[in-house]
PDB file of C-alpha atoms and ligand atoms in Angstrom:
ATOM      1  CA  MET A  24      10.130 -25.107  43.813  1.00 48.00           C
ATOM      2  CA  LEU A  25       8.792 -25.123  47.349  1.00 53.00           C
ATOM      3  CA  ALA A  26       8.858 -28.494  49.107  1.00 58.00           C
ATOM      4  CA  ALA A  27       5.395 -29.725  50.092  1.00 63.00           C
ATOM      5  CA  LEU A  28       5.832 -29.971  53.852  1.00 89.00           C
ATOM      6  CA  PHE A  29       2.178 -30.416  54.682  1.00 96.00           C
ATOM      7  CA  THR A  30      -0.239 -32.169  52.347  1.00 96.00           C
ATOM      8  CA  LEU A  31      -3.979 -32.217  51.767  1.00 97.00           C
ATOM      9  CA  LEU A  32      -5.473 -35.231  53.512  1.00 97.00           C
ATOM     10  CA  THR A  33      -7.114 -37.913  51.370  1.00 97.00           C
ATOM     11  CA  LEU A  34     -10.839 -38.171  52.056  1.00 98.00           C
ATOM     12  CA  PRO A  35     -11.927 -41.654  53.218  1.00 96.00           C
ATOM     13  CA  TYR A  36     -15.063 -41.376  51.012  1.00 97.00           C
ATOM     14  CA  SER A  37     -16.081 -39.960  47.615  1.00 98.00           C
ATOM     15  CA  SER A  38     -17.139 -36.321  47.285  1.00 98.00           C
ATOM     16  CA  GLU A  39     -20.854 -37.205  46.948  1.00 98.00           C
ATOM     17  CA  ALA A  40     -20.833 -39.906  49.661  1.00 98.00           C
ATOM     18  CA  LEU A  41     -22.257 -37.676  52.411  1.00 98.00           C
ATOM     19  CA  GLU A  42     -25.291 -36.479  50.444  1.00 98.00           C
ATOM     20  CA  PRO A  43     -27.900 -35.324  51.211  1.00 98.00           C
ATOM     21  CA  VAL A  44     -26.384 -34.005  54.476  1.00 98.00           C
ATOM     22  CA  ILE A  45     -23.270 -32.480  52.868  1.00 98.00           C
ATOM     23  CA  SER A  46     -23.471 -31.984  49.102  1.00 98.00           C
ATOM     24  CA  ARG A  47     -20.790 -32.819  46.571  1.00 98.00           C
ATOM     25  CA  GLN A  48     -20.515 -29.088  45.822  1.00 98.00           C
ATOM     26  CA  THR A  49     -19.828 -28.251  49.477  1.00 98.00           C
ATOM     27  CA  ILE A  50     -17.137 -30.961  49.665  1.00 98.00           C
ATOM     28  CA  GLU A  51     -15.568 -29.643  46.461  1.00 98.00           C
ATOM     29  CA  TYR A  52     -15.319 -26.113  47.877  1.00 98.00           C
ATOM     30  CA  HIS A  53     -14.774 -26.863  51.563  1.00 98.00           C
ATOM     31  CA  TYR A  54     -12.218 -29.660  51.120  1.00 98.00           C
ATOM     32  CA  GLY A  55     -10.968 -28.923  47.611  1.00 98.00           C
ATOM     33  CA  LYS A  56     -10.624 -25.131  47.901  1.00 98.00           C
ATOM     34  CA  HIS A  57     -10.696 -23.938  51.533  1.00 98.00           C
ATOM     35  CA  LEU A  58      -8.586 -26.730  53.045  1.00 98.00           C
ATOM     36  CA  GLN A  59      -6.212 -26.775  50.071  1.00 98.00           C
ATOM     37  CA  THR A  60      -5.642 -23.039  50.550  1.00 98.00           C
ATOM     38  CA  TYR A  61      -4.799 -23.480  54.246  1.00 98.00           C
ATOM     39  CA  VAL A  62      -2.260 -26.182  53.279  1.00 98.00           C
ATOM     40  CA  ASP A  63      -0.707 -24.010  50.569  1.00 97.00           C
ATOM     41  CA  ASN A  64      -0.544 -20.977  52.874  1.00 98.00           C
ATOM     42  CA  LEU A  65       1.035 -22.890  55.757  1.00 98.00           C
ATOM     43  CA  ASN A  66       3.684 -24.407  53.482  1.00 97.00           C
ATOM     44  CA  LYS A  67       4.684 -20.924  52.293  1.00 96.00           C
ATOM     45  CA  MET A  68       4.744 -19.503  55.831  1.00 97.00           C
ATOM     46  CA  VAL A  69       6.738 -22.236  57.616  1.00 96.00           C
ATOM     47  CA  ALA A  70       9.434 -22.792  54.975  1.00 94.00           C
ATOM     48  CA  GLY A  71      12.781 -22.144  56.635  1.00 93.00           C
ATOM     49  CA  THR A  72      11.273 -21.645  60.118  1.00 95.00           C
ATOM     50  CA  GLU A  73      11.374 -23.766  63.279  1.00 94.00           C
ATOM     51  CA  PHE A  74       7.813 -24.883  62.490  1.00 96.00           C
ATOM     52  CA  GLU A  75       8.491 -26.669  59.199  1.00 93.00           C
ATOM     53  CA  SER A  76       9.136 -30.094  60.760  1.00 91.00           C
ATOM     54  CA  MET A  77       6.693 -29.872  63.709  1.00 95.00           C
ATOM     55  CA  PRO A  78       3.452 -31.856  64.023  1.00 96.00           C
ATOM     56  CA  LEU A  79       0.362 -29.679  63.507  1.00 97.00           C
ATOM     57  CA  GLU A  80      -0.681 -30.010  67.178  1.00 97.00           C
ATOM     58  CA  GLU A  81       2.648 -28.575  68.301  1.00 97.00           C
ATOM     59  CA  ILE A  82       2.528 -25.708  65.808  1.00 98.00           C
ATOM     60  CA  VAL A  83      -0.954 -24.828  67.050  1.00 98.00           C
ATOM     61  CA  CYS A  84       0.258 -24.741  70.667  1.00 98.00           C
ATOM     62  CA  ARG A  85       3.380 -22.688  69.895  1.00 97.00           C
ATOM     63  CA  SER A  86       2.583 -20.258  67.065  1.00 97.00           C
ATOM     64  CA  GLN A  87       0.578 -17.098  66.540  1.00 97.00           C
ATOM     65  CA  GLY A  88      -0.811 -15.060  63.657  1.00 98.00           C
ATOM     66  CA  GLY A  89      -0.895 -16.494  60.157  1.00 98.00           C
ATOM     67  CA  ILE A  90       0.994 -19.687  60.978  1.00 98.00           C
ATOM     68  CA  PHE A  91      -1.384 -20.416  63.875  1.00 98.00           C
ATOM     69  CA  ASN A  92      -4.455 -19.656  61.761  1.00 98.00           C
ATOM     70  CA  ASN A  93      -3.486 -21.909  58.861  1.00 98.00           C
ATOM     71  CA  ALA A  94      -2.075 -24.764  60.993  1.00 98.00           C
ATOM     72  CA  GLY A  95      -5.153 -24.630  63.237  1.00 98.00           C
ATOM     73  CA  GLN A  96      -7.499 -24.791  60.289  1.00 98.00           C
ATOM     74  CA  ILE A  97      -5.646 -27.792  58.809  1.00 98.00           C
ATOM     75  CA  LEU A  98      -5.763 -29.642  62.147  1.00 98.00           C
ATOM     76  CA  ASN A  99      -9.441 -28.765  62.607  1.00 98.00           C
ATOM     77  CA  HIS A 100     -10.449 -29.822  59.092  1.00 98.00           C
ATOM     78  CA  ASN A 101      -8.395 -33.038  59.188  1.00 98.00           C
ATOM     79  CA  LEU A 102     -10.317 -34.123  62.296  1.00 98.00           C
ATOM     80  CA  TYR A 103     -13.610 -32.875  60.801  1.00 98.00           C
ATOM     81  CA  PHE A 104     -13.406 -34.590  57.407  1.00 98.00           C
ATOM     82  CA  THR A 105     -12.237 -37.930  58.833  1.00 98.00           C
ATOM     83  CA  GLN A 106     -15.141 -38.241  61.313  1.00 98.00           C
ATOM     84  CA  PHE A 107     -17.898 -38.865  58.726  1.00 98.00           C
ATOM     85  CA  SER A 108     -19.392 -41.888  56.983  1.00 98.00           C
ATOM     86  CA  PRO A 109     -22.318 -42.179  54.543  1.00 98.00           C
ATOM     87  CA  VAL A 110     -25.886 -42.002  55.885  1.00 98.00           C
ATOM     88  CA  ALA A 111     -26.409 -45.704  55.094  1.00 98.00           C
ATOM     89  CA  ALA A 112     -23.465 -46.788  57.298  1.00 98.00           C
ATOM     90  CA  ASP A 113     -24.252 -48.577  60.571  1.00 97.00           C
ATOM     91  CA  ASN A 114     -21.947 -46.533  62.850  1.00 98.00           C
ATOM     92  CA  HIS A 115     -24.051 -43.420  63.573  1.00 98.00           C
ATOM     93  CA  ALA A 116     -24.798 -44.276  67.212  1.00 98.00           C
ATOM     94  CA  PRO A 117     -22.106 -44.275  69.920  1.00 98.00           C
ATOM     95  CA  LYS A 118     -21.087 -47.633  71.380  1.00 97.00           C
ATOM     96  CA  GLY A 119     -18.534 -48.905  73.858  1.00 97.00           C
ATOM     97  CA  ALA A 120     -16.290 -46.637  75.944  1.00 98.00           C
ATOM     98  CA  ILE A 121     -17.446 -43.391  74.314  1.00 98.00           C
ATOM     99  CA  LEU A 122     -21.127 -44.212  74.955  1.00 98.00           C
ATOM    100  CA  ASP A 123     -20.371 -45.045  78.603  1.00 98.00           C
ATOM    101  CA  ALA A 124     -18.514 -41.725  78.987  1.00 98.00           C
ATOM    102  CA  ILE A 125     -21.335 -39.738  77.328  1.00 98.00           C
ATOM    103  CA  ILE A 126     -23.911 -41.235  79.696  1.00 98.00           C
ATOM    104  CA  ARG A 127     -21.637 -40.645  82.702  1.00 98.00           C
ATOM    105  CA  ASP A 128     -20.846 -37.003  81.826  1.00 98.00           C
ATOM    106  CA  PHE A 129     -24.053 -35.776  80.118  1.00 98.00           C
ATOM    107  CA  GLY A 130     -26.762 -38.143  81.415  1.00 98.00           C
ATOM    108  CA  SER A 131     -27.821 -39.450  77.987  1.00 98.00           C
ATOM    109  CA  PHE A 132     -26.905 -39.325  74.292  1.00 98.00           C
ATOM    110  CA  ASP A 133     -29.890 -37.036  73.659  1.00 98.00           C
ATOM    111  CA  ALA A 134     -28.793 -34.632  76.415  1.00 98.00           C
ATOM    112  CA  PHE A 135     -25.276 -34.576  74.962  1.00 98.00           C
ATOM    113  CA  LYS A 136     -26.573 -33.834  71.450  1.00 98.00           C
ATOM    114  CA  ALA A 137     -28.812 -31.037  72.754  1.00 98.00           C
ATOM    115  CA  GLU A 138     -25.919 -29.312  74.557  1.00 98.00           C
ATOM    116  CA  PHE A 139     -23.600 -29.774  71.572  1.00 98.00           C
ATOM    117  CA  GLU A 140     -26.120 -28.310  69.117  1.00 98.00           C
ATOM    118  CA  GLN A 141     -26.901 -25.440  71.499  1.00 98.00           C
ATOM    119  CA  LYS A 142     -23.202 -24.538  71.805  1.00 98.00           C
ATOM    120  CA  GLY A 143     -22.769 -24.766  68.033  1.00 98.00           C
ATOM    121  CA  THR A 144     -25.798 -22.623  67.351  1.00 98.00           C
ATOM    122  CA  THR A 145     -24.877 -19.897  69.867  1.00 98.00           C
ATOM    123  CA  LEU A 146     -21.200 -19.546  68.905  1.00 98.00           C
ATOM    124  CA  PHE A 147     -21.097 -15.973  67.591  1.00 97.00           C
ATOM    125  CA  GLY A 148     -19.163 -15.566  64.352  1.00 96.00           C
ATOM    126  CA  SER A 149     -16.820 -18.193  62.885  1.00 98.00           C
ATOM    127  CA  GLY A 150     -15.454 -21.166  64.785  1.00 98.00           C
ATOM    128  CA  TRP A 151     -15.956 -24.727  65.889  1.00 98.00           C
ATOM    129  CA  VAL A 152     -17.835 -26.636  68.581  1.00 98.00           C
ATOM    130  CA  TRP A 153     -15.902 -29.599  69.998  1.00 98.00           C
ATOM    131  CA  LEU A 154     -16.317 -32.695  72.106  1.00 98.00           C
ATOM    132  CA  SER A 155     -12.991 -33.388  73.823  1.00 98.00           C
ATOM    133  CA  ALA A 156     -11.584 -35.513  76.616  1.00 98.00           C
ATOM    134  CA  ASP A 157      -9.518 -34.139  79.487  1.00 98.00           C
ATOM    135  CA  LYS A 158      -6.519 -35.919  81.020  1.00 97.00           C
ATOM    136  CA  ASP A 159      -8.823 -38.098  83.139  1.00 97.00           C
ATOM    137  CA  GLY A 160     -11.060 -39.073  80.203  1.00 97.00           C
ATOM    138  CA  ARG A 161     -13.874 -36.723  81.255  1.00 98.00           C
ATOM    139  CA  LEU A 162     -15.816 -35.334  78.306  1.00 98.00           C
ATOM    140  CA  VAL A 163     -16.252 -31.602  77.747  1.00 98.00           C
ATOM    141  CA  ILE A 164     -17.921 -29.497  75.050  1.00 98.00           C
ATOM    142  CA  THR A 165     -16.150 -26.253  74.123  1.00 98.00           C
ATOM    143  CA  GLN A 166     -16.673 -23.419  71.673  1.00 98.00           C
ATOM    144  CA  GLU A 167     -13.478 -22.434  69.850  1.00 98.00           C
ATOM    145  CA  LEU A 168     -13.270 -19.227  67.836  1.00 98.00           C
ATOM    146  CA  ASN A 169     -11.871 -18.988  64.312  1.00 98.00           C
ATOM    147  CA  ALA A 170      -8.930 -21.450  63.958  1.00 98.00           C
ATOM    148  CA  ASN A 171      -8.515 -22.497  67.585  1.00 98.00           C
ATOM    149  CA  ASN A 172      -8.399 -26.165  68.626  1.00 98.00           C
ATOM    150  CA  PRO A 173      -8.948 -27.694  72.110  1.00 98.00           C
ATOM    151  CA  VAL A 174      -5.333 -28.953  72.157  1.00 98.00           C
ATOM    152  CA  THR A 175      -4.395 -25.410  73.223  1.00 98.00           C
ATOM    153  CA  LYS A 176      -6.345 -26.098  76.455  1.00 97.00           C
ATOM    154  CA  GLY A 177      -4.667 -29.474  77.070  1.00 97.00           C
ATOM    155  CA  LEU A 178      -7.701 -31.386  75.778  1.00 98.00           C
ATOM    156  CA  LYS A 179      -7.875 -34.303  73.321  1.00 98.00           C
ATOM    157  CA  PRO A 180     -10.264 -33.362  70.482  1.00 98.00           C
ATOM    158  CA  LEU A 181     -12.742 -36.109  69.540  1.00 98.00           C
ATOM    159  CA  LEU A 182     -15.615 -34.725  67.460  1.00 98.00           C
ATOM    160  CA  THR A 183     -16.316 -31.350  65.906  1.00 98.00           C
ATOM    161  CA  MET A 184     -18.814 -29.325  63.914  1.00 98.00           C
ATOM    162  CA  ASP A 185     -17.532 -26.484  61.757  1.00 98.00           C
ATOM    163  CA  VAL A 186     -19.728 -23.396  62.151  1.00 98.00           C
ATOM    164  CA  TRP A 187     -17.860 -21.224  59.651  1.00 98.00           C
ATOM    165  CA  GLU A 188     -20.487 -20.275  57.060  1.00 97.00           C
ATOM    166  CA  HIS A 189     -18.465 -21.991  54.288  1.00 97.00           C
ATOM    167  CA  ALA A 190     -19.334 -25.337  55.937  1.00 98.00           C
ATOM    168  CA  TYR A 191     -23.087 -25.044  55.398  1.00 97.00           C
ATOM    169  CA  TYR A 192     -24.131 -22.028  53.350  1.00 97.00           C
ATOM    170  CA  LEU A 193     -24.382 -23.800  49.967  1.00 97.00           C
ATOM    171  CA  ASP A 194     -26.653 -26.487  51.448  1.00 97.00           C
ATOM    172  CA  PHE A 195     -28.487 -24.787  54.320  1.00 97.00           C
ATOM    173  CA  GLN A 196     -27.954 -21.034  53.731  1.00 97.00           C
ATOM    174  CA  ASN A 197     -28.490 -19.255  57.080  1.00 96.00           C
ATOM    175  CA  ARG A 198     -29.987 -22.311  58.849  1.00 97.00           C
ATOM    176  CA  ARG A 199     -26.981 -23.252  60.971  1.00 97.00           C
ATOM    177  CA  ALA A 200     -29.045 -25.123  63.583  1.00 97.00           C
ATOM    178  CA  ALA A 201     -30.664 -27.325  60.915  1.00 98.00           C
ATOM    179  CA  HIS A 202     -27.230 -28.129  59.471  1.00 98.00           C
ATOM    180  CA  LEU A 203     -25.842 -29.116  62.881  1.00 98.00           C
ATOM    181  CA  GLN A 204     -28.876 -31.294  63.587  1.00 98.00           C
ATOM    182  CA  ALA A 205     -28.438 -33.058  60.216  1.00 98.00           C
ATOM    183  CA  LEU A 206     -24.760 -33.835  60.819  1.00 98.00           C
ATOM    184  CA  TRP A 207     -25.602 -36.530  63.420  1.00 98.00           C
ATOM    185  CA  GLN A 208     -26.747 -38.679  60.445  1.00 98.00           C
ATOM    186  CA  ILE A 209     -23.151 -38.936  59.175  1.00 98.00           C
ATOM    187  CA  ILE A 210     -20.998 -38.962  62.332  1.00 98.00           C
ATOM    188  CA  ASN A 211     -18.841 -42.114  62.386  1.00 98.00           C
ATOM    189  CA  TRP A 212     -18.919 -43.081  66.064  1.00 98.00           C
ATOM    190  CA  ASP A 213     -16.458 -45.940  65.511  1.00 98.00           C
ATOM    191  CA  GLU A 214     -13.903 -43.254  64.649  1.00 98.00           C
ATOM    192  CA  ILE A 215     -14.886 -41.050  67.631  1.00 98.00           C
ATOM    193  CA  ASN A 216     -14.547 -44.070  69.951  1.00 98.00           C
ATOM    194  CA  ARG A 217     -11.163 -44.890  68.383  1.00 98.00           C
ATOM    195  CA  ARG A 218      -9.962 -41.328  69.123  1.00 98.00           C
ATOM    196  CA  TYR A 219     -11.319 -41.504  72.671  1.00 98.00           C
ATOM    197  CA  THR A 220      -9.643 -44.814  73.503  1.00 98.00           C
ATOM    198  CA  ALA A 221      -6.347 -44.106  71.673  1.00 96.00           C
ATOM    199  CA  LYS A 222      -3.383 -43.690  74.022  1.00 84.00           C
TER     200      LYS A 222
HETATM  201 MN1   MN B 313     -14.256 -25.159  57.355  1.00 89.54          MN
END
């Protein structure tokens, strides 16, 4: 019996809580099947290697191939699934330090959202669009292909949208831009601010 080194995160909401933006069916496949598979694969691959007791961020910065791909996808999805709250929640607008930084670095919240959506829409193939902070707290938006994460560039990842087709095809089919636009309704900005201000 293989020891469970890495585990599937527990969602901080029920599987239908993000409807109508993300359906229960998408959560059941995306979280319940895709993410579970990355966890199972990584556990098989790292058993008995130097990676088995490393934090995910360190594995992502030090590995390649299958271990990198599965560790990267777990790190990406853990940050993705823990950044949402139901549409009816009152935390869907940035406040505090993260709002100040958005205005400083992008001019306005609307200008930030427009650039973020544009970078998500134009990423060719599978990957992720990220808001991250650099060492000085400056905000940057990057496109990361496949399983990559901004930690490999020395950045602190804050907010992300998954543009792999499995993230939106059941609910939006080919309309990636419409899916990205809808996600603002469920972003938990208290959590993004917490990540930004965490030491
Ligand atoms: Mn995904």
